[in-house]
PDB file of C-alpha atoms and ligand atoms in Angstrom:
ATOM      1  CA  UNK A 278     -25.415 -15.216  98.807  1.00 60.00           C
ATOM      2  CA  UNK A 279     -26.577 -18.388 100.731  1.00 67.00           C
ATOM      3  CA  UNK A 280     -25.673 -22.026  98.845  1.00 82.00           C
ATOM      4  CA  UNK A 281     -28.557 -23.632  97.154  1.00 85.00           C
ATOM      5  CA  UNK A 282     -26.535 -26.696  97.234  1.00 95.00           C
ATOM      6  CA  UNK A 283     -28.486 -29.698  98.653  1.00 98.00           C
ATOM      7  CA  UNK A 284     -27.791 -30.482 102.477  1.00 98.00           C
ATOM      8  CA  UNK A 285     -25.902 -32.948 102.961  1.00 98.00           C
ATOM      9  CA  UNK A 286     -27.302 -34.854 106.340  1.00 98.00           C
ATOM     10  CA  UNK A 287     -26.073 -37.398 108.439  1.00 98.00           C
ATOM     11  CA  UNK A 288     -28.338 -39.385 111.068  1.00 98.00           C
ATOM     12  CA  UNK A 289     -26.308 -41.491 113.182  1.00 98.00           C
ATOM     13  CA  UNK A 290     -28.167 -43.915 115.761  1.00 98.00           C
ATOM     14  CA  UNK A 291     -26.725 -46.463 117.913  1.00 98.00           C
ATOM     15  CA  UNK A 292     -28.943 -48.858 116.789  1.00 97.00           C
ATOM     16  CA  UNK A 293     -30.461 -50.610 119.974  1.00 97.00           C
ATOM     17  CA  UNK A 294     -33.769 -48.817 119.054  1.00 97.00           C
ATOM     18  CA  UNK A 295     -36.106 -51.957 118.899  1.00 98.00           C
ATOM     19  CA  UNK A 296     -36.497 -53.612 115.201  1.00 97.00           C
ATOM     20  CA  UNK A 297     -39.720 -54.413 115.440  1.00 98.00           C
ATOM     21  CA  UNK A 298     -40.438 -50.925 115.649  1.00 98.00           C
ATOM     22  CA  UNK A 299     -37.921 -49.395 113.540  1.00 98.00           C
ATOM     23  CA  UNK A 300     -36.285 -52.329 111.062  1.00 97.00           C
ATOM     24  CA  UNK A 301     -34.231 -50.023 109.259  1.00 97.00           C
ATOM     25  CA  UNK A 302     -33.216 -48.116 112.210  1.00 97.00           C
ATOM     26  CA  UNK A 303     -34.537 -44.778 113.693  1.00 98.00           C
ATOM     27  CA  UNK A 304     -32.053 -43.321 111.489  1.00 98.00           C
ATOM     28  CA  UNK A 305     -32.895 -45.078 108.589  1.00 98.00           C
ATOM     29  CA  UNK A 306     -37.209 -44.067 108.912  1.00 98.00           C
ATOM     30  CA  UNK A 307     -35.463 -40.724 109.475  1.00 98.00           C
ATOM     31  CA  UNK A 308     -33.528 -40.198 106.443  1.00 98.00           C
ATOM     32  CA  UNK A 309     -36.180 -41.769 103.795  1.00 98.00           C
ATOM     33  CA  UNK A 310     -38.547 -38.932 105.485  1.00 98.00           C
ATOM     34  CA  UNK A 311     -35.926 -36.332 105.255  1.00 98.00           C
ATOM     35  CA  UNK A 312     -35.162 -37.673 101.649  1.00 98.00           C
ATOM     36  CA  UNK A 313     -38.390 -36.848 101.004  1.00 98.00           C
ATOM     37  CA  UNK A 314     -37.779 -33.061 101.225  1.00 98.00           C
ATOM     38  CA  UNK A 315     -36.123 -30.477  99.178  1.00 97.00           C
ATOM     39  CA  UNK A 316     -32.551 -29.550  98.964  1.00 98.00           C
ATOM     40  CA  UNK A 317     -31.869 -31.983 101.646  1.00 98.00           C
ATOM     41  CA  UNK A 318     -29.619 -35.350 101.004  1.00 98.00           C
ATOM     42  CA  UNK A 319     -29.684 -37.968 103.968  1.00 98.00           C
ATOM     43  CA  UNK A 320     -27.717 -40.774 104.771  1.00 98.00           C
ATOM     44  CA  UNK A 321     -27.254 -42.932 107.847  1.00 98.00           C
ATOM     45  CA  UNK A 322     -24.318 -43.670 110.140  1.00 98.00           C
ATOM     46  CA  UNK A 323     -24.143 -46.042 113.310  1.00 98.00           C
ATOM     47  CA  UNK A 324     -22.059 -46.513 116.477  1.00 97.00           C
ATOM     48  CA  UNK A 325     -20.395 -50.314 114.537  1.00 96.00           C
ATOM     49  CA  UNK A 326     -19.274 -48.270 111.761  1.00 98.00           C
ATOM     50  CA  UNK A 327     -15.645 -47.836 111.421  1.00 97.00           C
ATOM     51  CA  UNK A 328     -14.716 -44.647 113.049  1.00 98.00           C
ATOM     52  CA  UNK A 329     -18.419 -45.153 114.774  1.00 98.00           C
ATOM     53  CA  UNK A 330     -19.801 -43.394 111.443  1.00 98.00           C
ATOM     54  CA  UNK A 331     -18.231 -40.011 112.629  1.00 98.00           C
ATOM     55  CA  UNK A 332     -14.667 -40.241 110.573  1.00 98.00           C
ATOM     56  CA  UNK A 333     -13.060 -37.023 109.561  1.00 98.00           C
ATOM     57  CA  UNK A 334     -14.139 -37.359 105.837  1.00 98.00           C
ATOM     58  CA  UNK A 335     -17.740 -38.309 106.987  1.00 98.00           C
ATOM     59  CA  UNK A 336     -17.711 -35.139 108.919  1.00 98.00           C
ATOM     60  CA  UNK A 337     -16.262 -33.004 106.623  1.00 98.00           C
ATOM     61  CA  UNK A 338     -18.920 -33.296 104.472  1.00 98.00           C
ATOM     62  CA  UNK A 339     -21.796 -33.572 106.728  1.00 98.00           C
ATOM     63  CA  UNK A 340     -23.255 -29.851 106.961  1.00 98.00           C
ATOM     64  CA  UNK A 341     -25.891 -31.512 109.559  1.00 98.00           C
ATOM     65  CA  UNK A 342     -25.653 -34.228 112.267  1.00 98.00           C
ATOM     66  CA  UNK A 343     -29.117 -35.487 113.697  1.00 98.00           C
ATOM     67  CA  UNK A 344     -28.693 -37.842 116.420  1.00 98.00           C
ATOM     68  CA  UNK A 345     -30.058 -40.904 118.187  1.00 98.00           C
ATOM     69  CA  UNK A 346     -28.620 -42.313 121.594  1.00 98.00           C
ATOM     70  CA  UNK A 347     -29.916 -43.990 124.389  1.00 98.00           C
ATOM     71  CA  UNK A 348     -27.950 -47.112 126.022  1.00 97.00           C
ATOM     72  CA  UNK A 349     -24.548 -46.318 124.447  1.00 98.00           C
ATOM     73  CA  UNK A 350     -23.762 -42.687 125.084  1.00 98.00           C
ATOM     74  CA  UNK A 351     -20.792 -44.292 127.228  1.00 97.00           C
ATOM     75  CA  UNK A 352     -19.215 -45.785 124.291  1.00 98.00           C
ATOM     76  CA  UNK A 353     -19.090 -42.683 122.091  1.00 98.00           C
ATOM     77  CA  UNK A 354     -15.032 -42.454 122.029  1.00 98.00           C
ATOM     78  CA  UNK A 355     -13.122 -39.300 123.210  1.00 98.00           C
ATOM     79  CA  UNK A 356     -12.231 -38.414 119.553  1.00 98.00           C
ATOM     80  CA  UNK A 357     -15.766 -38.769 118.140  1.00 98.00           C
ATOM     81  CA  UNK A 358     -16.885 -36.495 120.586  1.00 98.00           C
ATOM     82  CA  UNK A 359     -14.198 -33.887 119.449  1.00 98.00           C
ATOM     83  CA  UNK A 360     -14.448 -33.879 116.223  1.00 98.00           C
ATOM     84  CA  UNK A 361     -18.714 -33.349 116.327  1.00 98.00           C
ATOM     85  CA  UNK A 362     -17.885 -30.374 118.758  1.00 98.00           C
ATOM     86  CA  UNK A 363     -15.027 -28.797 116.255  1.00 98.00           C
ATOM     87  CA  UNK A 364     -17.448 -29.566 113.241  1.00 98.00           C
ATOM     88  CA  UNK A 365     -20.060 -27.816 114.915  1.00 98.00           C
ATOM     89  CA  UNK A 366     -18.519 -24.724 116.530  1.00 98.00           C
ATOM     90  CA  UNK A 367     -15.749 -24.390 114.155  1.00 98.00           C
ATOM     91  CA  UNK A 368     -16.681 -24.828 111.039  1.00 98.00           C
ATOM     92  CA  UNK A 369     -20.702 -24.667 111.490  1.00 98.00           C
ATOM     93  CA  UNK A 370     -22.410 -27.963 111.317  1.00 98.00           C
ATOM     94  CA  UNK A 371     -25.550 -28.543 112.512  1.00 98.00           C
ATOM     95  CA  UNK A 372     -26.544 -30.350 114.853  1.00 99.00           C
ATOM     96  CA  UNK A 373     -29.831 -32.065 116.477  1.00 99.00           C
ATOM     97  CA  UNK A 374     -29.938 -34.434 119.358  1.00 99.00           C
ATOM     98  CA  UNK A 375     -33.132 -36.333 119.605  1.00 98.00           C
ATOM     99  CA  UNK A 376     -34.976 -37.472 123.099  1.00 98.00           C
ATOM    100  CA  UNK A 377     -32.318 -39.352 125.466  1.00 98.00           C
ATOM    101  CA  UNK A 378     -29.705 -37.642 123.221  1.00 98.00           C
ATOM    102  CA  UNK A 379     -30.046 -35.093 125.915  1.00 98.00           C
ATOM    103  CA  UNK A 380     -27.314 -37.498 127.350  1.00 98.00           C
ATOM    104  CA  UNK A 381     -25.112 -37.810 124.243  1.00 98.00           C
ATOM    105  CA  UNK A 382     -22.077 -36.860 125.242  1.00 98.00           C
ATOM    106  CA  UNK A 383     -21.493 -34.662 122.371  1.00 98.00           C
ATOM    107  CA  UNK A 384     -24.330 -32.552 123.551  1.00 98.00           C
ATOM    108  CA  UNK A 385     -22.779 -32.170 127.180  1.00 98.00           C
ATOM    109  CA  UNK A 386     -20.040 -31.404 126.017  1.00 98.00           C
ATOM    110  CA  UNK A 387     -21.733 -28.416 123.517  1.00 98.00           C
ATOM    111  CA  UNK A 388     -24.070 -27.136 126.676  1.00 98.00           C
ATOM    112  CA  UNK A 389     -21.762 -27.294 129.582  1.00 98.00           C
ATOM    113  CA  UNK A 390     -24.159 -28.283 131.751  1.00 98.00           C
ATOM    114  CA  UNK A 391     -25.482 -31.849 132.932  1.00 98.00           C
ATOM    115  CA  UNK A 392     -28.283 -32.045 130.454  1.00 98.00           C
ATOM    116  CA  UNK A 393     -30.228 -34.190 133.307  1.00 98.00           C
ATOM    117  CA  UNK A 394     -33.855 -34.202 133.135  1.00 98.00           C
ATOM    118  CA  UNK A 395     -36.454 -33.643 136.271  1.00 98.00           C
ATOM    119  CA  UNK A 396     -38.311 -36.498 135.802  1.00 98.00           C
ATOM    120  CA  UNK A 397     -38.948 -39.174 132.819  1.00 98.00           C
ATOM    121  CA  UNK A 398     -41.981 -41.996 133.092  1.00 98.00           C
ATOM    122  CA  UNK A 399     -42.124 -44.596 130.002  1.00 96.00           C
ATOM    123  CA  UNK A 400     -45.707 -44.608 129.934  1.00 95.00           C
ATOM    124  CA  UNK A 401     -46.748 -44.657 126.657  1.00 95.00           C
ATOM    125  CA  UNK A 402     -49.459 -41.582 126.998  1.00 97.00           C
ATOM    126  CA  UNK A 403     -50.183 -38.990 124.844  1.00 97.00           C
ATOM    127  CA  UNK A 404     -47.674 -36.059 124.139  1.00 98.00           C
ATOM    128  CA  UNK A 405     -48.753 -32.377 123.161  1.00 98.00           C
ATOM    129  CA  UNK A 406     -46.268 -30.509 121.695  1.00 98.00           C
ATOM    130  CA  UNK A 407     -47.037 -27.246 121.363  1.00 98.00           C
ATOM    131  CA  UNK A 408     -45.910 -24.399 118.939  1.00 98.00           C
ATOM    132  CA  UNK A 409     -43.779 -21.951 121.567  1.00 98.00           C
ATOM    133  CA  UNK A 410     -42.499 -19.333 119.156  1.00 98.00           C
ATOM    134  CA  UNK A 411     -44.669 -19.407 115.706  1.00 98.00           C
ATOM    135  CA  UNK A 412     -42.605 -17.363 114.010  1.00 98.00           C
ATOM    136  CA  UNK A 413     -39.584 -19.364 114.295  1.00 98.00           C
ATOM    137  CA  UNK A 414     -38.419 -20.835 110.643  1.00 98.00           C
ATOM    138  CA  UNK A 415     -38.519 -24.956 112.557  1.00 98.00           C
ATOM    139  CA  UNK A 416     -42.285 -24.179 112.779  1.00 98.00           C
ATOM    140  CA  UNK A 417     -43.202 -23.365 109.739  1.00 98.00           C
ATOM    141  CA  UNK A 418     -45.790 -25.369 108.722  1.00 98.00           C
ATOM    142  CA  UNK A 419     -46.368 -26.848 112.050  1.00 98.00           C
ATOM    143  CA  UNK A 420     -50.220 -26.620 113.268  1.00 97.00           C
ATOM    144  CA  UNK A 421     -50.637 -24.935 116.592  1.00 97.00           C
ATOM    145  CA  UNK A 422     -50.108 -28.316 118.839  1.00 97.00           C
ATOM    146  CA  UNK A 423     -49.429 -31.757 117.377  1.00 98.00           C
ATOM    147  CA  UNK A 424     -50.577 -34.728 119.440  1.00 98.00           C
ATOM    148  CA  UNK A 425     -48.312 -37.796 119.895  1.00 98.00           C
ATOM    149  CA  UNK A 426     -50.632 -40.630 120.926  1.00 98.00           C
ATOM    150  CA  UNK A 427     -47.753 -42.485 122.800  1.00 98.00           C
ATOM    151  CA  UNK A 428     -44.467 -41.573 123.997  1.00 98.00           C
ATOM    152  CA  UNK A 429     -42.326 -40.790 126.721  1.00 98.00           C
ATOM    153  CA  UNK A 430     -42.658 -38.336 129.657  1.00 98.00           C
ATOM    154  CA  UNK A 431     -40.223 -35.927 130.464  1.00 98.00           C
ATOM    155  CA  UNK A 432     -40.825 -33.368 132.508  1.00 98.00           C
ATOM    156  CA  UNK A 433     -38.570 -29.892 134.096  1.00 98.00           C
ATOM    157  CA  UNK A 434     -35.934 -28.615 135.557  1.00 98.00           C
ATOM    158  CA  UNK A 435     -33.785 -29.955 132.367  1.00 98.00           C
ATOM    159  CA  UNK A 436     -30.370 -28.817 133.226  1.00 98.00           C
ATOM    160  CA  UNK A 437     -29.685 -26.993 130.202  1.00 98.00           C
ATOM    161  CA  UNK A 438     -28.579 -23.268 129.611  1.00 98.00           C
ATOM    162  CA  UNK A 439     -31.331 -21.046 128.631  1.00 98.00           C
ATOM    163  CA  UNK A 440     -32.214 -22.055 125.364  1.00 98.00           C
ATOM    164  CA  UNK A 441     -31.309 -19.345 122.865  1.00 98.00           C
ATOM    165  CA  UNK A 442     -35.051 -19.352 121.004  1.00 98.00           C
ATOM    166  CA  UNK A 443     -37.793 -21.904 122.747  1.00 98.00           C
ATOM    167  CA  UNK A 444     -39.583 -23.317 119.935  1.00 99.00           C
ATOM    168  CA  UNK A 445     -41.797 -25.926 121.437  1.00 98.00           C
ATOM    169  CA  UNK A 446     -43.123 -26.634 124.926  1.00 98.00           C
ATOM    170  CA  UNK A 447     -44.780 -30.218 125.282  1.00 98.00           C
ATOM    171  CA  UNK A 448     -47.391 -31.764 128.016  1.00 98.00           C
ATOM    172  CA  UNK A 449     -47.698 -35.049 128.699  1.00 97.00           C
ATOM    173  CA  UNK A 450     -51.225 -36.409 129.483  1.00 93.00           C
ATOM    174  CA  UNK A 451     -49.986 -38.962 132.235  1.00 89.00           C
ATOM    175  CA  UNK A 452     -49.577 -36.278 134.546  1.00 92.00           C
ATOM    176  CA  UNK A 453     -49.056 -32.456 134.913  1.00 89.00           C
ATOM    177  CA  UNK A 454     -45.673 -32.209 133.462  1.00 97.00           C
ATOM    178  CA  UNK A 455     -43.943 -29.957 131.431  1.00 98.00           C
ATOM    179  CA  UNK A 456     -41.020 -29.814 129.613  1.00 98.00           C
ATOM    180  CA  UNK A 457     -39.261 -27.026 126.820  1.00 98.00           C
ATOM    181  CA  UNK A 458     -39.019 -29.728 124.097  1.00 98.00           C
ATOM    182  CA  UNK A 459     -37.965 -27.568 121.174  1.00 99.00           C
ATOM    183  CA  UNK A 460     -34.519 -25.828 121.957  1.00 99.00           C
ATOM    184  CA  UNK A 461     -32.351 -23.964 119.708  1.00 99.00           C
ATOM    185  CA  UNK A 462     -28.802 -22.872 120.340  1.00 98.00           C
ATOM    186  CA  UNK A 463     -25.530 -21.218 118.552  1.00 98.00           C
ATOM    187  CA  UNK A 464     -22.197 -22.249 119.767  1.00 98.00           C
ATOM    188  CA  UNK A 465     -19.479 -20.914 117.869  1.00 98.00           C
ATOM    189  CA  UNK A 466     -20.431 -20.995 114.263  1.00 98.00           C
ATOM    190  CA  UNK A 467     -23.345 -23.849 114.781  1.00 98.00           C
ATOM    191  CA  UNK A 468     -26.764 -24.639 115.111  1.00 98.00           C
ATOM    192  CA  UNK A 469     -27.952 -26.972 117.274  1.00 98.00           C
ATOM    193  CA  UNK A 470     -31.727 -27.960 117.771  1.00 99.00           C
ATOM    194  CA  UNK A 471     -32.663 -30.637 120.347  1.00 99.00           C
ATOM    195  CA  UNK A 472     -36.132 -32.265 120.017  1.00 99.00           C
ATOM    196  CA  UNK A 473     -37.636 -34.096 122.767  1.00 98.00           C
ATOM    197  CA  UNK A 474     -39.881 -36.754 121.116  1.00 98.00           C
ATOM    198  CA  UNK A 475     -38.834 -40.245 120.458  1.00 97.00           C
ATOM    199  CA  UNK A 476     -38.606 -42.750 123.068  1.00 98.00           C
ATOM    200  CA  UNK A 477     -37.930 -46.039 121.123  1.00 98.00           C
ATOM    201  CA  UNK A 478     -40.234 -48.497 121.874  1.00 98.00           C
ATOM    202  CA  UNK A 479     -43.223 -46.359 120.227  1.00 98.00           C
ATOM    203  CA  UNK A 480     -43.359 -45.535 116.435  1.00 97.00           C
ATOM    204  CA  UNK A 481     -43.168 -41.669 117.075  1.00 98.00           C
ATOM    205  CA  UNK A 482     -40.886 -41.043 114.177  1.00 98.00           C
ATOM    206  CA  UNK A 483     -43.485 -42.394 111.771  1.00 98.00           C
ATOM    207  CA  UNK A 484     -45.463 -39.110 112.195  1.00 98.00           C
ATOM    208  CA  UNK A 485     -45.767 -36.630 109.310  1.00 97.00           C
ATOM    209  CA  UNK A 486     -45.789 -33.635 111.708  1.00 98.00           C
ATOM    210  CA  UNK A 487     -42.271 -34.464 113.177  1.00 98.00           C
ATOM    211  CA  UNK A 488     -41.071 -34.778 109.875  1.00 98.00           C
ATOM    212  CA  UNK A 489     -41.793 -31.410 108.704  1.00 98.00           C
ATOM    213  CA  UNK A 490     -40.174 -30.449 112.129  1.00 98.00           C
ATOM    214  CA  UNK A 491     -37.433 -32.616 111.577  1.00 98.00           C
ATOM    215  CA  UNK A 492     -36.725 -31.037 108.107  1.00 98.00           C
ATOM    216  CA  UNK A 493     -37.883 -27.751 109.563  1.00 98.00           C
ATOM    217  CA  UNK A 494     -34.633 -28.310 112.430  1.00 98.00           C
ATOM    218  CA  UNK A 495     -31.689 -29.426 109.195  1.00 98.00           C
ATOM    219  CA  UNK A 496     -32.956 -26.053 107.179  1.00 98.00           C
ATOM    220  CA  UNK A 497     -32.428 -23.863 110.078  1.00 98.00           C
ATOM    221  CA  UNK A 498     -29.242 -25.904 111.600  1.00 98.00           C
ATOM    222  CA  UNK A 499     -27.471 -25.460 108.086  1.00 98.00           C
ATOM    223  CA  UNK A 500     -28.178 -21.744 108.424  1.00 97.00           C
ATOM    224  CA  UNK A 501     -30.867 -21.649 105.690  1.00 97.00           C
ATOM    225  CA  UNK A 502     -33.566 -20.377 107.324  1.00 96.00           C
TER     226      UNK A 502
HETATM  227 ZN1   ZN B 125     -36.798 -42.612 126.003  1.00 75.59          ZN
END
Protein backbone atom coordinates (compact mmCIF):
# COMPACT_ATOMS: atom_id res chain seq x y z
CA UNK A 1 0.00 0.00 0.00
CA UNK A 2 1.86 3.29 -0.89
CA UNK A 3 2.69 5.79 2.37
CA UNK A 4 0.44 8.72 2.67
CA UNK A 5 3.03 10.14 4.85
CA UNK A 6 4.00 13.72 3.85
CA UNK A 7 7.28 14.02 1.64
CA UNK A 8 9.81 15.01 3.23
CA UNK A 9 11.95 17.40 0.64
CA UNK A 10 15.17 18.83 0.68
CA UNK A 11 16.31 21.77 -1.79
CA UNK A 12 19.85 22.39 -1.48
CA UNK A 13 21.40 25.46 -3.53
CA UNK A 14 24.78 26.79 -3.41
CA UNK A 15 23.64 30.00 -2.88
CA UNK A 16 25.52 32.33 -5.45
CA UNK A 17 22.10 32.68 -7.22
CA UNK A 18 21.84 36.59 -7.21
CA UNK A 19 19.85 38.15 -4.03
CA UNK A 20 18.32 40.62 -5.66
CA UNK A 21 16.56 38.13 -7.51
CA UNK A 22 16.11 35.44 -5.13
CA UNK A 23 16.71 36.94 -1.28
CA UNK A 24 15.85 33.87 0.33
CA UNK A 25 17.64 31.74 -2.04
CA UNK A 26 16.40 29.72 -5.12
CA UNK A 27 15.90 27.11 -2.66
CA UNK A 28 14.19 29.02 -0.28
CA UNK A 29 11.28 30.59 -3.25
CA UNK A 30 11.36 26.85 -3.97
CA UNK A 31 10.35 25.31 -0.83
CA UNK A 32 7.59 28.07 0.30
CA UNK A 33 6.05 27.05 -3.32
CA UNK A 34 6.46 23.43 -2.69
CA UNK A 35 5.11 24.09 0.94
CA UNK A 36 2.32 25.21 -0.64
CA UNK A 37 1.28 21.72 -1.89
CA UNK A 38 -0.11 18.64 -0.41
CA UNK A 39 1.60 15.88 1.35
CA UNK A 40 4.81 17.53 0.61
CA UNK A 41 7.19 19.06 3.57
CA UNK A 42 10.19 21.29 2.29
CA UNK A 43 13.12 22.53 3.80
CA UNK A 44 16.34 24.08 2.55
CA UNK A 45 20.00 23.07 2.70
CA UNK A 46 23.18 24.96 1.30
CA UNK A 47 26.77 24.21 0.23
CA UNK A 48 28.11 26.42 4.01
CA UNK A 49 26.13 24.08 5.94
CA UNK A 50 28.00 21.69 8.01
CA UNK A 51 28.33 18.54 6.10
CA UNK A 52 27.36 21.04 2.98
CA UNK A 53 23.57 20.33 4.07
CA UNK A 54 23.93 16.65 2.78
CA UNK A 55 24.90 14.84 6.35
CA UNK A 56 23.90 11.26 6.78
CA UNK A 57 20.90 12.12 9.12
CA UNK A 58 19.80 14.93 6.65
CA UNK A 59 19.78 12.29 4.03
CA UNK A 60 18.28 9.70 5.74
CA UNK A 61 15.32 11.41 6.02
CA UNK A 62 15.12 13.26 2.87
CA UNK A 63 12.82 10.99 0.51
CA UNK A 64 13.57 13.86 -2.26
CA UNK A 65 16.64 16.00 -3.15
CA UNK A 66 15.94 18.99 -5.64
CA UNK A 67 18.98 20.72 -6.58
CA UNK A 68 20.56 24.04 -7.51
CA UNK A 69 24.30 24.43 -8.76
CA UNK A 70 26.03 26.56 -10.94
CA UNK A 71 29.63 28.07 -9.93
CA UNK A 72 30.39 25.50 -7.19
CA UNK A 73 29.80 22.05 -8.60
CA UNK A 74 33.74 21.74 -7.99
CA UNK A 75 33.41 22.07 -4.37
CA UNK A 76 30.74 19.42 -3.81
CA UNK A 77 33.15 16.96 -1.64
CA UNK A 78 33.81 13.28 -2.66
CA UNK A 79 31.59 12.03 0.24
CA UNK A 80 28.59 14.28 -0.49
CA UNK A 81 28.56 13.04 -3.78
CA UNK A 82 28.40 9.37 -2.44
CA UNK A 83 26.12 9.48 -0.15
CA UNK A 84 23.29 11.42 -2.75
CA UNK A 85 24.18 8.51 -5.24
CA UNK A 86 23.66 5.59 -2.39
CA UNK A 87 20.48 7.56 -1.16
CA UNK A 88 19.22 7.57 -4.49
CA UNK A 89 19.96 4.16 -6.02
CA UNK A 90 19.99 2.32 -2.85
CA UNK A 91 17.53 3.18 -0.85
CA UNK A 92 15.25 5.30 -3.44
CA UNK A 93 15.44 8.98 -3.01
CA UNK A 94 14.50 11.23 -5.40
CA UNK A 95 16.17 13.30 -7.03
CA UNK A 96 15.90 16.57 -9.39
CA UNK A 97 18.72 18.61 -10.73
CA UNK A 98 17.67 21.97 -11.95
CA UNK A 99 19.30 23.97 -15.15
CA UNK A 100 23.30 24.07 -14.78
CA UNK A 101 22.75 21.17 -12.31
CA UNK A 102 23.25 19.27 -15.47
CA UNK A 103 26.91 19.75 -14.17
CA UNK A 104 26.37 18.75 -10.52
CA UNK A 105 28.53 16.28 -9.97
CA UNK A 106 26.09 14.11 -8.32
CA UNK A 107 24.21 13.95 -11.53
CA UNK A 108 27.42 12.79 -13.56
CA UNK A 109 28.05 10.62 -11.48
CA UNK A 110 24.10 9.07 -11.64
CA UNK A 111 24.19 9.34 -15.76
CA UNK A 112 27.61 8.20 -16.63
CA UNK A 113 27.96 10.37 -19.20
CA UNK A 114 29.39 14.08 -19.47
CA UNK A 115 26.08 15.79 -19.06
CA UNK A 116 27.64 18.67 -21.46
CA UNK A 117 25.26 20.71 -23.30
CA UNK A 118 25.47 21.72 -27.28
CA UNK A 119 25.19 25.12 -26.88
CA UNK A 120 23.93 27.67 -23.98
CA UNK A 121 23.39 31.71 -24.79
CA UNK A 122 22.34 33.93 -21.57
CA UNK A 123 20.06 35.94 -23.47
CA UNK A 124 17.27 36.54 -21.55
CA UNK A 125 14.52 35.50 -24.43
CA UNK A 126 11.56 33.74 -24.17
CA UNK A 127 11.45 29.90 -23.37
CA UNK A 128 8.60 27.45 -24.60
CA UNK A 129 8.41 24.50 -22.84
CA UNK A 130 6.35 22.22 -24.23
CA UNK A 131 4.27 19.21 -22.86
CA UNK A 132 6.32 16.01 -24.58
CA UNK A 133 4.45 13.10 -23.05
CA UNK A 134 0.84 14.35 -21.61
CA UNK A 135 0.17 11.49 -19.98
CA UNK A 136 3.08 11.47 -17.80
CA UNK A 137 2.01 12.01 -13.87
CA UNK A 138 4.92 15.50 -13.83
CA UNK A 139 2.39 16.96 -16.34
CA UNK A 140 -0.53 16.77 -14.85
CA UNK A 141 -1.99 19.87 -14.75
CA UNK A 142 0.46 21.45 -17.02
CA UNK A 143 -1.24 23.42 -20.11
CA UNK A 144 -0.01 22.28 -23.46
CA UNK A 145 3.21 24.80 -23.60
CA UNK A 146 4.10 27.27 -20.85
CA UNK A 147 5.98 30.39 -21.92
CA UNK A 148 8.97 31.67 -19.88
CA UNK A 149 9.38 35.32 -20.86
CA UNK A 150 13.19 35.27 -20.01
CA UNK A 151 15.66 32.68 -19.46
CA UNK A 152 18.47 30.86 -20.64
CA UNK A 153 19.18 29.03 -23.94
CA UNK A 154 20.23 25.68 -24.12
CA UNK A 155 20.14 23.91 -26.94
CA UNK A 156 21.15 19.77 -28.20
CA UNK A 157 23.24 17.25 -28.34
CA UNK A 158 23.03 17.14 -24.27
CA UNK A 159 25.26 14.30 -23.48
CA UNK A 160 22.94 12.38 -21.52
CA UNK A 161 21.69 8.67 -21.86
CA UNK A 162 18.40 8.35 -23.45
CA UNK A 163 16.11 9.66 -21.10
CA UNK A 164 13.90 6.89 -19.74
CA UNK A 165 10.33 8.97 -20.38
CA UNK A 166 10.83 12.63 -22.23
CA UNK A 167 8.44 14.78 -20.56
CA UNK A 168 9.13 18.20 -21.92
CA UNK A 169 10.90 19.55 -25.00
CA UNK A 170 11.59 23.45 -24.84
CA UNK A 171 12.40 26.21 -27.73
CA UNK A 172 14.02 29.11 -27.19
CA UNK A 173 12.90 32.22 -29.19
CA UNK A 174 16.55 33.66 -29.63
CA UNK A 175 17.22 31.22 -32.15
CA UNK A 176 16.20 27.76 -33.57
CA UNK A 177 17.25 25.66 -30.73
CA UNK A 178 16.06 22.81 -29.10
CA UNK A 179 16.63 21.05 -26.19
CA UNK A 180 14.73 17.73 -24.18
CA UNK A 181 14.21 19.82 -20.99
CA UNK A 182 12.04 17.42 -19.03
CA UNK A 183 13.99 14.05 -18.39
CA UNK A 184 13.09 11.28 -16.22
CA UNK A 185 15.27 8.40 -15.17
CA UNK A 186 15.45 5.18 -12.66
CA UNK A 187 18.77 4.19 -11.37
CA UNK A 188 18.66 1.55 -8.97
CA UNK A 189 15.72 2.12 -6.74
CA UNK A 190 15.43 6.12 -7.66
CA UNK A 191 13.83 8.69 -9.47
CA UNK A 192 15.49 11.30 -10.87
CA UNK A 193 13.86 14.23 -12.93
CA UNK A 194 16.09 16.99 -14.38
CA UNK A 195 14.38 20.28 -15.41
CA UNK A 196 16.01 22.66 -17.61
CA UNK A 197 14.62 26.10 -16.60
CA UNK A 198 16.29 28.41 -14.23
CA UNK A 199 19.20 30.38 -15.14
CA UNK A 200 19.71 32.72 -12.08
CA UNK A 201 19.78 36.05 -12.98
CA UNK A 202 15.94 35.93 -14.17
CA UNK A 203 13.01 35.30 -11.70
CA UNK A 204 11.94 31.99 -13.52
CA UNK A 205 11.20 30.17 -10.33
CA UNK A 206 8.54 32.73 -9.44
CA UNK A 207 6.22 31.11 -12.06
CA UNK A 208 3.10 29.20 -10.98
CA UNK A 209 3.42 26.75 -13.91
CA UNK A 210 6.93 25.48 -12.79
CA UNK A 211 5.64 25.05 -9.54
CA UNK A 212 3.01 22.65 -10.31
CA UNK A 213 5.89 20.97 -12.36
CA UNK A 214 8.14 21.24 -9.65
CA UNK A 215 5.64 19.51 -7.24
CA UNK A 216 4.51 17.44 -10.19
CA UNK A 217 8.66 16.11 -10.37
CA UNK A 218 8.84 15.37 -5.92
CA UNK A 219 5.31 13.26 -6.35
CA UNK A 220 6.64 11.17 -9.06
CA UNK A 221 10.49 11.09 -7.71
CA UNK A 222 9.10 9.71 -4.27
CA UNK A 223 7.33 7.03 -6.29
CA UNK A 224 3.80 8.43 -5.74
CA UNK A 225 2.66 8.89 -8.91
ZN1 LIG B 1 22.21 29.28 -16.41
Amino acid sequence: MPSTDPIRVLVWSERTEPAAVYPDGMNGIIAAALNERDGIVAQTAQINDPEQGLSEAALATTDVLVWWGHGRHRDVTDESVARIVRHVTARGMGFMPLHSSHHSRAFKALMGTSCDLGGWREDGQPAHLYVAEPSHPIAAGVPQYVVIPQDEMYSEWFVIPPPDELVFISSFLGGAEVFRSGCCWQRGAGRIFYFQPGHETYPVYYQPELHTILANGVYWSAGRT
